[in-house]
Amino acid sequence: HYLEHMLFKGTTSLGTLDWNAEKQHLQKIRDLYEKLFDTKDEDERKKIFGEIDEANKLAAKYGIPNELDKLFKTFGFSGINAYTSTERTVYTVDIPKNRVEAWAAIESERFLNPVFRLFQTELETVYEEKNRAMDNPQRVMYEAYSQALYPGHPYSVPILGTMEHLKNPSLEKMYAFYDRYYRPNNMAIALAGDFDSAEMLELVKKHFSVWKPKELEPLPEFPIKAVEGVKRVNVEYEAEEAIIMGWQTVKNGHPDQDALELMDMLVDNSVAGILNLQLNQQQKVKASGTHPDFRNDAGAWQMWGSPKDGQTLEEVEGLLLGVVEMLKEGKFEQSDMDAIITDMEVRRKRSFESNGSRVRSMVTSFASYEDWSREVNKLERLKKLTKADVLHVAKKYLTEKRVVATRTKGKPEIPSIEKPEFTKIPIEPGRKSAFFDKVVSMPVSDIEPKWIAEGRDYEVREGPWGKLVAAKNPVHDLFTLSFTFDRGWSHEKELRYADTLWSLSGAGELSAEDFKKKLYALGSTMSFWVGEQNSGVTLSGLEKNYEETLELARKRFADPNVKPDDLKKMIAVELGRRKDNKTNPSSQQSALREWAQHGEESSYLKDLSNEELSNLDLSSLKELLGDVFDYRAQVSYTGLREADDVVASFAVEGRKYKKGHKYRPLRYVKAKKNKILFLHRDMVQSKVGMFSPDEKWNPRNWVDYKFYSQYMGGGMSAVLFQEVRESRALAYAVGGGYRAGSRSKDQNAVVGGLGTQADKTIEGTELVRDLLANLPAQESRFAEIKEAIEQVFRTSPLTYSQIPGAVFHWENAGIRRGDPRPDRMEAVLAYELEDLEEFAERFKDSGWIIYILGNKDRVDMDALAELGEIQMIELDDLYAY
């Protein structure tokens, strides 16, 4: 994981002004970290850290932070990221087709001659990533589960490392790890896109043939200790209670893997599995699910659940085990297995529209040491499995030998970590390496941008029912049909719970269980969502099943089949969820943000009270559902049908369609002077957000909004990332920019935020606010941003599935003359740094509201008060219940 971070730091040619001058200082840093690794005395360690800091200052004279990201963005690359799991490290990027030569030159250099510069600040960044993990109740629980399931195996060690690991880094060990594993005979390049395969292969050979293979040391073997009996572990945390049960199964490539995967889908396919229908549909628990986990050394199958209010974890465990017994007793049919295959075929068609999905499939195959043909033929193998095959693996692996991990309510032990003292790294955006200039000067032909036009790329139809935007699907035989209504829960509070009741219902004579099985067998999906001011219905599936899917949707709204006690159970589950929300850090942070930005108009305060919730009436909820399709709608369609045929399928002749509610433009709480809202919670990090309200959305000022957001928060080479994370290591996650409204007359705001260790709260908060308020203008950085924005226009055409949504988005924003991107690109090309400075000038003296979820006992509250008047917030102030 360390190495993943360091492979973004450049090479002997990239990210440096003078490698020969820099390397002596980096070697000294490397030697000092080895000295630190062997030192236990705290005074001596502080002294060594001081020496590292001095050497770091000297090395910083030559380093160019995040030059790799700058180079990628100059070429219009996107999706620049990486991730580390137990058995692979993967680096990802989306490449414009005219820049594959540049990509190959950069990546060949990147992995051939890496230099682990700026290690000191990156190490502190990983600390922040660890802090964030320790504030995540799910990760805390899963770590305990993994340690119990795989004792003594590397699978039991968190990928982020332990605190002890983080305190004792070794650059020597990292270089040794790189030398051992980053070899061409241990690596793969997975490519998917619009290219000629033969030409691409020659390009890869040209640039990557300089990589030299090396005999790989045999992987160390770690025996998997079998779980004996029921092994229980528990963690305490201020969050909802939960349980995970895991059974050891098989490793990747084992003959039983396919049957186990099919078994998992029979239990939980999110719609019609045994668990979905027996537990979630019947509301016997608050939530539950399953997940198969196949790795190269071992595998597991896990079930999880969370209890309703008043329900014990032991009761949830019993219900989960009851599902296992139903599985082992064969309470499923061949038709259920056939439906799973249909669903998998539809999902594969849908996912393989995406280059990213195709690449991920190749990556998984490579990392699992399997032949590509095995992945390609997976569905054919699954089709041959029988009920007997599934019962065989269920009875073989789902025995009494299992791990049970629980999370109960209590105070966790929160470690105290001191903020390190080191000198910030100076960021000079104008720096460029010779390698940067060399790659940028490679000859290239610009990609002409592709705009969309009505009549060529999509069709529009209007009528009393609303407006349709339809685009043909040129890829496969799947359709998507979506209705969006101007009708939300801010006008009809009960609508958000009609939504929940609908998800539990059948249709007409079909029970919920039979309805969901029928829908699943068709390979169709159906969703109903309710937002603050609008709501919507989305149907998708095989085009041949379009009419039947639409008819099922109509029946479900017109005549929802609900069991007599479903509403009572639903209310009980929701009341319990509300209690848990008040203990969940992500819910607390979201409620605090809503209250800070919108005050009494917070979505959390506009919810039903507990009393109102308890008094919900079944007939009134059914009435709300019954007239959903009676409202005018924005209708999106992608598929094989003509626009007129789509209209004919849903529009009812002679019906008087209702108008939706008038849209209420978004408004922010005014910030006349700096104010700090603080909600106390015992945690490692402080979660900080801030905003300053600005003008109403103006389409003519789009270019200002875009440049400011990209300049300040547009990735690793933007101001906030560079100054907050790269230079000072004050946060793992930091962001900000200009939040423009999505509809005409919405108010805009400048926003920012970070998650930072408690004792860094003051410095981090003040820095982010000051950067947002005082744009650090720099011509070279501006030029990079301008080039990146232009390249997005050129290299990111709208796909057929994106077109209807884009057209309606533009219309809602007050743009009614077609595709606005040609005008926007023209404005981008004419935009100058002086224009951005003039736009940002308004933020210098603006008032800010800062909201913080954190531990008041670990933050210097007196120092915080210097940033603004502090108002301590009580949790009950944020919720309507």
Tab-separated table of N, CA, C and O in Angstrom, residues 20-63:
chain	number	residue	atom	x	y	z
A	20	ASN	N	20.624	14.150	-10.522
A	20	ASN	CA	21.968	13.960	-9.958
A	20	ASN	C	22.163	14.768	-8.687
A	20	ASN	O	22.829	14.324	-7.747
A	21	ALA	N	21.573	15.965	-8.650
A	21	ALA	CA	21.687	16.782	-7.435
A	21	ALA	C	20.731	16.297	-6.349
A	21	ALA	O	21.031	16.369	-5.157
A	22	GLU	N	19.569	15.812	-6.756
A	22	GLU	CA	18.548	15.393	-5.789
A	22	GLU	C	18.897	14.084	-5.108
A	22	GLU	O	18.612	13.898	-3.920
A	23	LYS	N	19.502	13.151	-5.843
A	23	LYS	CA	19.603	11.777	-5.344
A	23	LYS	C	20.454	11.640	-4.089
A	23	LYS	O	20.189	10.771	-3.262
A	24	GLN	N	21.442	12.515	-3.902
A	24	GLN	CA	22.272	12.405	-2.690
A	24	GLN	C	21.450	12.699	-1.438
A	24	GLN	O	21.624	12.068	-0.399
A	25	HIS	N	20.506	13.639	-1.552
A	25	HIS	CA	19.652	13.971	-0.407
A	25	HIS	C	18.624	12.860	-0.158
A	25	HIS	O	18.320	12.531	0.992
A	26	LEU	N	18.114	12.278	-1.237
A	26	LEU	CA	17.156	11.178	-1.081
A	26	LEU	C	17.836	9.940	-0.490
A	26	LEU	O	17.225	9.201	0.288
A	27	GLN	N	19.094	9.724	-0.859
A	27	GLN	CA	19.818	8.596	-0.278
A	27	GLN	C	20.030	8.800	1.220
A	27	GLN	O	19.923	7.857	2.016
A	28	LYS	N	20.301	10.026	1.621
A	28	LYS	CA	20.461	10.309	3.049
A	28	LYS	C	19.155	10.057	3.794
A	28	LYS	O	19.152	9.486	4.891
A	29	ILE	N	18.036	10.481	3.178
A	29	ILE	CA	16.714	10.228	3.787
A	29	ILE	C	16.483	8.727	3.924
A	29	ILE	O	16.018	8.240	4.959
A	30	ARG	N	16.857	7.995	2.902
A	30	ARG	CA	16.702	6.528	2.909
A	30	ARG	C	17.510	5.909	4.048
A	30	ARG	O	17.007	5.047	4.782
A	31	ASP	N	18.730	6.380	4.210
A	31	ASP	CA	19.590	5.857	5.287
A	31	ASP	C	19.034	6.229	6.662
A	31	ASP	O	19.082	5.417	7.599
A	32	LEU	N	18.511	7.425	6.784
A	32	LEU	CA	17.974	7.870	8.079
A	32	LEU	C	16.734	7.077	8.481
A	32	LEU	O	16.530	6.779	9.667
A	33	TYR	N	15.917	6.712	7.509
A	33	TYR	CA	14.740	5.895	7.837
A	33	TYR	C	15.157	4.505	8.303
A	33	TYR	O	14.491	3.905	9.162
A	34	GLU	N	16.253	3.981	7.781
A	34	GLU	CA	16.738	2.690	8.278
A	34	GLU	C	17.247	2.820	9.711
A	34	GLU	O	17.030	1.940	10.549
A	35	LYS	N	17.877	3.935	9.980
A	35	LYS	CA	18.343	4.194	11.340
A	35	LYS	C	17.142	4.321	12.283
A	35	LYS	O	17.149	3.794	13.398
A	36	LEU	N	16.110	5.005	11.802
A	36	LEU	CA	14.894	5.167	12.596
A	36	LEU	C	14.230	3.814	12.859
A	36	LEU	O	13.732	3.542	13.957
A	37	PHE	N	14.244	2.963	11.860
A	37	PHE	CA	13.610	1.648	11.962
A	37	PHE	C	14.212	0.825	13.095
A	37	PHE	O	13.511	0.057	13.764
A	38	ASP	N	15.507	0.990	13.319
A	38	ASP	CA	16.203	0.196	14.341
A	38	ASP	C	16.290	0.907	15.687
A	38	ASP	O	16.952	0.407	16.606
A	39	THR	N	15.653	2.067	15.805
A	39	THR	CA	15.771	2.858	17.032
A	39	THR	C	14.467	2.824	17.828
A	39	THR	O	13.402	3.092	17.286
A	40	LYS	N	14.568	2.512	19.098
A	40	LYS	CA	13.395	2.472	19.973
A	40	LYS	C	13.320	3.686	20.898
A	40	LYS	O	12.241	4.057	21.342
A	41	ASP	N	14.455	4.296	21.188
A	41	ASP	CA	14.496	5.424	22.111
A	41	ASP	C	13.770	6.629	21.490
A	41	ASP	O	14.097	7.070	20.387
A	42	GLU	N	12.777	7.186	22.219
A	42	GLU	CA	11.943	8.247	21.671
A	42	GLU	C	12.717	9.535	21.423
A	42	GLU	O	12.476	10.234	20.439
A	43	ASP	N	13.641	9.872	22.302
A	43	ASP	CA	14.446	11.090	22.092
A	43	ASP	C	15.301	10.953	20.835
A	43	ASP	O	15.453	11.907	20.057
A	44	GLU	N	15.880	9.762	20.662
A	44	GLU	CA	16.708	9.522	19.492
A	44	GLU	C	15.849	9.562	18.213
A	44	GLU	O	16.280	10.087	17.192
A	45	ARG	N	14.639	9.044	18.299
A	45	ARG	CA	13.740	9.056	17.144
A	45	ARG	C	13.385	10.489	16.750
A	45	ARG	O	13.344	10.831	15.564
A	46	LYS	N	13.137	11.348	17.736
A	46	LYS	CA	12.843	12.748	17.436
A	46	LYS	C	14.025	13.423	16.763
A	46	LYS	O	13.868	14.235	15.838
A	47	LYS	N	15.217	13.085	17.226
A	47	LYS	CA	16.427	13.657	16.630
A	47	LYS	C	16.549	13.219	15.160
A	47	LYS	O	16.869	14.033	14.278
A	48	ILE	N	16.281	11.938	14.903
A	48	ILE	CA	16.375	11.426	13.524
A	48	ILE	C	15.315	12.083	12.644
A	48	ILE	O	15.578	12.442	11.489
A	49	PHE	N	14.117	12.255	13.185
A	49	PHE	CA	13.066	12.936	12.414
A	49	PHE	C	13.512	14.350	12.033
A	49	PHE	O	13.221	14.829	10.927
A	50	GLY	N	14.218	15.007	12.940
A	50	GLY	CA	14.736	16.335	12.640
A	50	GLY	C	15.743	16.300	11.496
A	50	GLY	O	15.746	17.180	10.615
A	51	GLU	N	16.600	15.291	11.490
A	51	GLU	CA	17.585	15.144	10.411
A	51	GLU	C	16.889	14.826	9.084
A	51	GLU	O	17.301	15.317	8.023
A	52	ILE	N	15.846	13.992	9.154
A	52	ILE	CA	15.076	13.683	7.941
A	52	ILE	C	14.451	14.960	7.385
A	52	ILE	O	14.472	15.205	6.173
A	53	ASP	N	13.937	15.795	8.275
A	53	ASP	CA	13.305	17.030	7.851
A	53	ASP	C	14.307	17.941	7.145
A	53	ASP	O	13.991	18.553	6.112
A	54	GLU	N	15.520	18.025	7.682
A	54	GLU	CA	16.550	18.869	7.058
A	54	GLU	C	16.916	18.341	5.679
A	54	GLU	O	17.049	19.108	4.719
A	55	ALA	N	17.086	17.023	5.569
A	55	ALA	CA	17.417	16.429	4.273
A	55	ALA	C	16.262	16.597	3.285
A	55	ALA	O	16.487	16.798	2.085
A	56	ASN	N	15.060	16.524	3.819
A	56	ASN	CA	13.877	16.678	2.977
A	56	ASN	C	13.812	18.082	2.382
A	56	ASN	O	13.420	18.265	1.219
A	57	LYS	N	14.186	19.083	3.175
A	57	LYS	CA	14.180	20.464	2.683
A	57	LYS	C	15.169	20.634	1.529
A	57	LYS	O	14.886	21.335	0.552
A	58	LEU	N	16.296	19.982	1.638
A	58	LEU	CA	17.303	20.077	0.572
A	58	LEU	C	16.832	19.360	-0.690
A	58	LEU	O	16.994	19.865	-1.801
A	59	ALA	N	16.227	18.171	-0.502
A	59	ALA	CA	15.741	17.409	-1.657
A	59	ALA	C	14.607	18.151	-2.357
A	59	ALA	O	14.451	18.082	-3.583
A	60	ALA	N	13.794	18.886	-1.558
A	60	ALA	CA	12.629	19.578	-2.106
A	60	ALA	C	13.011	20.667	-3.101
A	60	ALA	O	12.164	21.101	-3.897
A	61	LYS	N	14.254	21.110	-3.083
A	61	LYS	CA	14.691	22.128	-4.034
A	61	LYS	C	14.622	21.612	-5.471
A	61	LYS	O	14.589	22.395	-6.417
A	62	TYR	N	14.636	20.265	-5.602
A	62	TYR	CA	14.707	19.677	-6.944
A	62	TYR	C	13.432	18.923	-7.337
A	62	TYR	O	13.186	18.690	-8.518
A	63	GLY	N	12.624	18.532	-6.356
A	63	GLY	CA	11.441	17.733	-6.654
A	63	GLY	C	10.309	18.552	-7.265
A	63	GLY	O	10.192	19.757	-7.036
